[in-house]
Amino acid sequence: MEFLLFTGVGALAIIAAVAMLISDNAVHSALFLIGNFLCVAFLYLMLEAPFLAMVQIAVYAGAIMVLFLFVIMLLGAEKTPQASDKRRLGWVPGVALAAALSFIFAVGAAVSGGQIGTAPAPAEDALMQVVHAAPLPAEPAPEGANEARVAIAERRFDIYVDGALKLEGIEYGATEGTSFTVSAGEHIVQLSPAGTNVPLKTATVTVESGQALTLVLHGDTDASLSLTPAEPFDAVVARNTAAVKFFNALPDATSIDVVDIQSELFDDGRRVTPIVESVAYGATSKTALFNLREASNWTVIEGGSAEKVKAGDRTFILVRVNNTPVIEYRPERAYLTVITGLRAPDGTLQPNVLKAQQVSPLVFGSPQVIGQRLFIDYALPMQLVAVLLLAAMIGVIVLTLRKEHTPKPSRALRRKVSRPLTSVIASQTGTDVLHDTPQLTAPQEQTETVGD
Amino acid sequence: MVQTESFVILSMILFALGAMGVLVRRNPILVFMSVELMLNAANLALVAFAREWGHADGQLFVFFVITVAAAEVAVGLALIVAIFRTKRNINIDELHLMEG
């Protein structure tokens, strides 16, 4: 199906190019060329370059072709005069050149066997992110333990993906700077104590192209440490709204609810406005949408060891996370919020919240990728091209702003007068003209008295 | 997914057509259009290879080519207008000002 589409559009492009070549009228040629450009823009879309396709239509089919049509119509150059149609060699050199080019290309295609290059590098267009939510153990590493034991006791880990080191020495609470790009497909993620390549835990995860996958490292004891992939976001985030998912990594909570902190308790212990309910340990909640124009006070109940609320016959444990300034959601973004524990100095686990912003991977050919490349990696060439455009602009102005030929006033028409006219007249008539002419008398100074 | 080879072959054909147009047509505006066709064929090949290698640099080059093409068209058309003003004729076979 896709190949049929390609064949159709490609044939259209070739037909438009040939029609452009053979049409007598230059305006028709320009219109056929626009058709060709549109076909090429469609092919760009098929080649995963949507932004380029739009630029092709706007700049080529729009701006440049308007310039062409404008000049054609300005000069009235639709048709070349029929008299000058006699060309020395006619179509022969063109056809010969085209044949030669085709021959060269055909030889190239034959030599390479129709195969271009070797196996291409896979596009790295998926993101993986690790959130370290495994609290420090109660007791430190014993004296004289080896490096790996100390690293485990301090919960410092390295992350390997398919045997390649991706993250080094991440510690509890690490949520930022822990993302890396991977290719789409299945990967084996390995957790090792920092500084060693000893596999402690491995997890097999699958990421799709254009997806961001968050792995949560959780567990209280050394044996229960695990890497669990959180469910990816699928909701499109609306304006003024943040999408939030909660991950239960609180070691001694089998299930947690997240509710509005201002909501009232029913007699049977239910809350009026739950946000997400019954998130099992190691599971991800549904996406909750926070409208950020309204207050978004929320709290986690059941689990942890903070403030106990007696309601009915159930005991709730309130975790006031709303008051901590670290939890700040910004609109139009997606956040994975990991509810976990923080080891207090007395050895107990205090509930803690880690916020990890979901960074969407840069999709190949998207304006973001192009922009990043253009304005960061290729900033200098872009400046040079801008200078070139400026030079072209000035050149065009200089070329077209030539003054029209206005015949200069000839010197014969105007006689240079070296003497004043009055003296010439005086010498011809013999009378002194100057004395008869009324002289302008300087106006007498008027003294104005300003009345006081 | 359509193979990259197909795109490259299409780009070859378009390039050859453009080269033919440059040599055959004697209206300079049409010659310019043929040059644009050739640039477009090269762009198509660049984008095809960019996808083949999963690297955005090929698409970046297309940007530069488009920019340079825009500058070239502007200057070229200005030249044509200037020549037309002086000679009242833009047939490129009759333009041999620089012939010795």
XYZ file of C-alpha atoms in Angstrom, chain B residues 4-37:
34
model
C 15.522 4.195 0.599
C 16.747 2.920 -2.785
C 13.402 3.790 -4.379
C 13.642 7.354 -3.141
C 17.208 7.661 -4.380
C 16.243 6.375 -7.822
C 13.370 8.881 -7.987
C 15.781 11.595 -6.946
C 18.192 10.530 -9.729
C 15.447 10.766 -12.316
C 14.398 14.217 -11.149
C 18.004 15.376 -11.092
C 18.590 14.147 -14.657
C 15.411 15.906 -15.808
C 16.594 19.110 -14.159
C 20.011 18.864 -15.766
C 18.354 18.330 -19.114
C 16.220 21.408 -18.604
C 19.260 23.549 -17.855
C 20.818 22.542 -21.142
C 17.785 22.490 -23.379
C 15.660 25.460 -22.452
C 16.785 28.917 -23.473
C 14.474 30.975 -21.353
C 16.681 31.855 -18.361
C 13.707 31.730 -16.008
C 13.108 28.147 -17.066
C 16.788 27.415 -16.609
C 16.447 28.659 -13.058
C 13.425 26.484 -12.504
C 15.398 23.485 -13.715
C 18.146 24.337 -11.233
C 15.500 24.378 -8.520
C 14.366 20.971 -9.693
